[in-house]
Coordinates of C-alpha atoms and ligand atoms in Angstrom, one line a residue:
M1 CA 8.8 -16.7 19.6
S2 CA 5.5 -17.2 17.8
T3 CA 5.4 -17.8 14.1
D4 CA 4.7 -14.7 12.0
R5 CA 1.4 -14.7 10.3
I6 CA 0.6 -13.3 6.8
G7 CA -2.5 -13.2 4.6
V8 CA -2.0 -13.3 0.9
L9 CA -4.9 -12.0 -1.2
G10 CA -4.6 -13.6 -4.6
S11 CA -4.5 -17.0 -6.3
G12 CA -2.5 -16.1 -9.3
D13 CA 1.3 -16.5 -10.0
V14 CA 2.1 -13.8 -7.4
G15 CA -0.2 -15.1 -4.7
R16 CA 1.2 -18.6 -5.1
A17 CA 4.9 -17.5 -5.3
L18 CA 4.6 -15.4 -2.2
G19 CA 2.3 -17.9 -0.4
S20 CA 4.7 -20.7 -0.9
G21 CA 7.8 -18.5 -0.4
F22 CA 6.7 -17.1 3.0
A23 CA 5.8 -20.6 4.2
R24 CA 9.3 -21.9 3.1
H25 CA 10.7 -19.1 5.3
G26 CA 8.6 -20.3 8.3
W27 CA 5.6 -18.1 8.1
D28 CA 2.0 -19.1 8.9
V29 CA 0.3 -18.2 5.6
A30 CA -3.3 -17.9 4.6
V31 CA -3.9 -17.5 0.9
G32 CA -7.2 -16.0 -0.2
S33 CA -9.4 -16.3 -3.3
R34 CA -13.0 -15.8 -4.3
D35 CA -12.9 -19.6 -5.1
P36 CA -10.6 -21.2 -2.5
G37 CA -11.3 -24.6 -3.8
K38 CA -9.1 -24.0 -6.8
L39 CA -6.1 -23.6 -4.5
H40 CA -6.4 -27.0 -2.8
D41 CA -4.2 -28.9 -5.2
W42 CA -1.6 -26.1 -5.0
R43 CA -1.7 -26.1 -1.2
D44 CA -1.2 -29.9 -1.2
D45 CA 1.8 -29.6 -3.6
V46 CA 3.6 -26.9 -1.6
G47 CA 3.0 -28.7 1.7
G48 CA 6.2 -30.6 1.4
S49 CA 8.4 -27.5 1.0
V50 CA 7.0 -25.6 4.0
A51 CA 9.4 -25.0 6.8
D52 CA 8.9 -26.9 10.1
D53 CA 7.4 -23.9 11.8
G54 CA 5.5 -22.7 8.7
S55 CA 2.1 -23.6 7.3
V56 CA -0.2 -22.8 4.4
S57 CA -4.0 -22.6 4.5
V58 CA -6.5 -21.4 1.9
G59 CA -9.7 -19.5 2.3
S60 CA -11.6 -16.3 1.3
F61 CA -10.1 -12.9 0.8
A62 CA -11.6 -12.0 4.2
D63 CA -9.9 -15.0 5.8
A64 CA -6.6 -13.9 4.4
A65 CA -7.0 -10.2 5.4
A66 CA -7.9 -11.2 9.0
H67 CA -5.1 -13.7 9.3
G68 CA -2.3 -11.6 10.6
D69 CA -0.9 -8.0 11.0
V70 CA 0.9 -8.3 7.6
A71 CA -1.0 -8.9 4.3
V72 CA -0.1 -9.0 0.6
L73 CA -2.4 -7.7 -2.1
A74 CA -1.8 -9.8 -5.2
V75 CA -4.9 -9.4 -7.4
R76 CA -5.6 -8.1 -10.9
G77 CA -5.0 -4.4 -10.8
A78 CA -8.4 -3.4 -12.3
A79 CA -10.1 -5.5 -9.5
A80 CA -8.0 -4.4 -6.6
L81 CA -10.6 -2.2 -4.9
D82 CA -13.3 -4.8 -5.5
A83 CA -11.1 -7.4 -3.8
L84 CA -10.6 -5.1 -0.8
D85 CA -14.4 -4.7 -0.6
L86 CA -14.8 -8.5 -0.6
A87 CA -12.1 -8.8 2.1
G88 CA -13.7 -6.3 4.4
H89 CA -12.0 -3.0 5.0
D90 CA -12.1 -3.4 8.8
N91 CA -9.9 -6.5 8.5
F92 CA -7.0 -4.2 7.4
A93 CA -7.0 -1.9 10.4
G94 CA -3.4 -1.6 11.6
T95 CA -2.2 -4.0 8.9
L96 CA 1.0 -3.6 7.0
L97 CA -0.3 -4.2 3.4
L98 CA 2.3 -5.1 0.9
D99 CA 0.8 -3.9 -2.4
T100 CA 2.1 -5.8 -5.4
T101 CA -0.5 -4.6 -7.9
N102 CA -0.2 -2.8 -11.1
P103 CA -3.1 -1.0 -13.0
L104 CA -2.4 -2.8 -16.3
D105 CA -4.7 -3.0 -19.3
F106 CA -4.2 -6.1 -21.4
S107 CA -7.3 -5.4 -23.6
G108 CA -5.1 -4.4 -26.5
G109 CA -2.8 -7.5 -26.1
M110 CA 0.9 -7.3 -25.3
P111 CA 2.6 -5.1 -24.2
P112 CA 0.1 -3.8 -21.6
H113 CA -0.7 -0.2 -21.0
L114 CA -1.4 1.6 -17.7
L115 CA -5.2 2.0 -17.0
F116 CA -4.3 5.3 -15.3
G117 CA -1.1 7.1 -14.0
G118 CA 0.8 10.3 -14.1
T119 CA -1.2 12.1 -11.3
D120 CA -2.8 8.9 -9.9
S121 CA -1.9 5.4 -8.9
L122 CA -3.3 2.2 -7.6
G123 CA -1.1 2.4 -4.5
E124 CA -2.8 5.8 -3.6
R125 CA -6.3 4.5 -4.3
I126 CA -5.6 1.5 -2.1
Q127 CA -4.2 3.7 0.7
S128 CA -7.2 6.0 0.4
A129 CA -9.6 3.1 0.5
L130 CA -7.9 1.7 3.7
P131 CA -6.9 4.8 5.8
D132 CA -6.3 2.6 8.8
A133 CA -3.8 0.3 7.0
H134 CA -0.2 1.0 6.2
V135 CA 0.2 0.4 2.5
V136 CA 3.7 -0.2 1.1
K137 CA 4.1 -0.6 -2.6
C138 CA 6.4 -3.6 -3.0
F139 CA 7.3 -6.4 -5.4
N140 CA 5.4 -4.7 -8.3
T141 CA 8.6 -4.2 -10.4
V142 CA 9.9 -7.7 -10.3
S143 CA 8.7 -11.1 -11.7
N144 CA 6.9 -13.4 -9.4
A145 CA 9.7 -15.9 -10.0
Q146 CA 12.2 -13.6 -8.3
M147 CA 10.1 -12.4 -5.4
V148 CA 11.4 -14.9 -2.9
D149 CA 15.1 -16.0 -2.7
P150 CA 15.9 -13.9 -5.8
E151 CA 18.9 -14.8 -7.9
F152 CA 20.0 -12.2 -10.5
E153 CA 23.2 -13.0 -12.5
E154 CA 24.6 -9.5 -12.0
G155 CA 23.6 -9.3 -8.3
T156 CA 20.3 -8.7 -6.6
P157 CA 19.3 -5.0 -6.4
P158 CA 17.4 -3.4 -3.5
M159 CA 13.6 -3.6 -3.9
F160 CA 11.9 -0.4 -4.9
I161 CA 9.3 0.5 -2.3
C162 CA 7.2 3.5 -1.2
G163 CA 4.6 4.3 1.4
D164 CA 3.5 6.8 4.0
D165 CA 4.5 5.1 7.2
A166 CA 8.2 4.9 8.1
D167 CA 7.7 2.0 10.6
A168 CA 5.8 0.0 8.0
K169 CA 8.6 0.6 5.5
G170 CA 11.2 -0.5 8.1
R171 CA 9.3 -3.7 8.7
T172 CA 9.0 -4.3 5.0
E173 CA 12.7 -4.0 4.7
D174 CA 13.2 -6.6 7.5
I175 CA 10.8 -8.9 5.7
L176 CA 12.5 -8.5 2.3
V177 CA 15.9 -9.2 3.9
E178 CA 14.4 -12.4 5.4
L179 CA 13.2 -13.4 1.9
G180 CA 16.7 -12.9 0.4
W181 CA 16.8 -9.3 -0.8
P182 CA 19.7 -7.0 0.1
G183 CA 17.3 -4.3 1.3
T184 CA 15.1 -1.6 -0.1
M185 CA 15.3 1.5 -2.2
D186 CA 12.7 3.7 -0.5
V187 CA 11.5 6.2 -3.1
G188 CA 9.1 8.1 -0.9
D189 CA 5.5 8.3 0.2
I190 CA 2.6 6.5 -1.4
E191 CA 2.3 9.1 -4.1
S192 CA 5.5 7.6 -5.5
A193 CA 3.5 4.6 -6.5
R194 CA 2.7 6.6 -9.6
H195 CA 6.4 6.1 -10.6
L196 CA 6.8 2.5 -9.5
E197 CA 3.7 1.5 -11.4
A198 CA 4.8 3.5 -14.5
L199 CA 8.1 1.4 -14.5
V200 CA 6.1 -1.7 -15.3
P201 CA 5.3 -1.1 -19.0
L202 CA 9.0 -0.2 -19.4
W203 CA 10.0 -3.4 -17.5
V204 CA 7.9 -5.4 -20.0
R205 CA 9.5 -3.8 -23.0
V206 CA 13.0 -4.2 -21.6
G207 CA 12.3 -7.9 -20.9
S208 CA 11.2 -8.2 -24.5
V209 CA 14.5 -6.7 -25.7
M210 CA 16.5 -8.9 -23.3
D211 CA 14.4 -11.9 -24.0
T212 CA 13.8 -12.5 -20.3
S213 CA 11.4 -11.9 -17.4
E214 CA 14.2 -12.5 -14.9
H215 CA 15.4 -8.9 -14.9
A216 CA 15.0 -5.9 -12.5
F217 CA 15.9 -2.2 -12.4
K218 CA 18.8 -1.0 -10.3
A219 CA 19.8 2.6 -9.7
V220 CA 23.6 3.2 -10.1
Q221 CA 25.8 6.3 -9.7
Ligands
LIG1 N1 2.8 -12.0 -12.5 C1 3.9 -11.3 -12.1 O1 5.0 -11.8 -12.2 C2 3.7 -10.0 -11.4 C3 4.8 -9.3 -11.0 C4 4.7 -8.1 -10.3 C5 3.4 -7.6 -10.0 N2 2.3 -8.2 -10.5 C6 1.0 -7.7 -10.1 O2 0.5 -8.6 -9.1 C7 -0.9 -8.7 -9.2 C8 -1.3 -10.2 -9.3 O3 -0.8 -10.7 -10.5 P1 -0.9 -12.3 -10.9 O4 -0.1 -12.4 -12.1 O5 -0.6 -13.1 -9.7 O6 -2.4 -12.6 -11.2 P2 -3.7 -11.8 -11.8 O7 -4.3 -12.6 -12.8 O8 -3.3 -10.4 -12.2 O9 -4.6 -11.7 -10.5 C9 -5.2 -12.9 -10.1 C10 -6.0 -12.5 -8.8 O10 -6.9 -11.4 -9.1 C11 -8.2 -11.8 -8.6 N3 -9.3 -11.1 -9.3 C12 -9.4 -11.1 -10.7 N4 -10.6 -10.5 -11.0 C13 -11.2 -10.2 -9.8 C14 -12.4 -9.5 -9.5 N5 -13.3 -9.1 -10.5 N6 -12.7 -9.3 -8.2 C15 -11.8 -9.7 -7.2 N7 -10.7 -10.4 -7.5 C16 -10.3 -10.6 -8.8 C17 -8.3 -13.3 -8.7 O11 -9.2 -13.7 -7.8 P3 -9.7 -15.3 -7.6 O12 -8.6 -15.9 -6.8 O13 -11.0 -15.2 -7.0 O14 -9.7 -15.8 -9.0 C18 -6.9 -13.7 -8.4 O15 -6.7 -13.9 -7.0 C19 -1.3 -7.9 -10.5 O16 -1.8 -6.6 -10.1 C20 0.0 -7.8 -11.2 O17 0.0 -6.6 -12.0 C21 2.4 -9.4 -11.1

């Protein structure tokens, strides 16, 4: 069986956590940045933890977007559409795009506010910009430190996801199970990104109350 390939657009904490995490799980990973050179030391550091059949390379956003039929968008929310332009929209045709982004405004300091929401979301804007891609909102409600091989003291909850394409969400669930999640909580089509993104300012405030960033939301009944 050939190694799964994934492109990760983003050089921040999320891009690095998912880049190294997928490689540890045997994926062939290409991480993208406007300035790939700043990832060279990181790539060399993670090299030792890569699975035998995995690998990590670094390049441009376009290199990452063209790398496989699965990609992760892990860039600053306010710059998400600019990053897609740099990556080249054609490179996402048929791609499962795992959208980690949140439209957060840190200009007033902590805690952040949403740049927009209610009747709009970044997930919807990204899906509209890339009509030939299958966007699944994913990872946006957990810390980068818990995205791969999560360990929550009270048990790992399913990952909240949403998106328009059922097959894409099914593949997302398979990927998450491979990364150590118990499964997904599918909350609907991409319009539901409004609600998953709106959870994040609450997630920040709850973390402040609990004095942690290693928490996640779980639905119980
Ligand atoms: N940090 C977390 O634990 C966490 C958890 C869940 C979701 N998220 C979300 O995940 C996304 C990534 O977060 P992060 O903490 O890893 O880092 P970040 O600082 O939000 O984003 C860093 C990335 O954004 C890109 N970027 C910044 N300005 C840009 C511009 N004008 N044009 C194009 N690209 C630009 C950077 O590109 P270069 O590589 O070229 O510098 C870099 O790759 C965010 O949307 C965040 O809300 C974060």
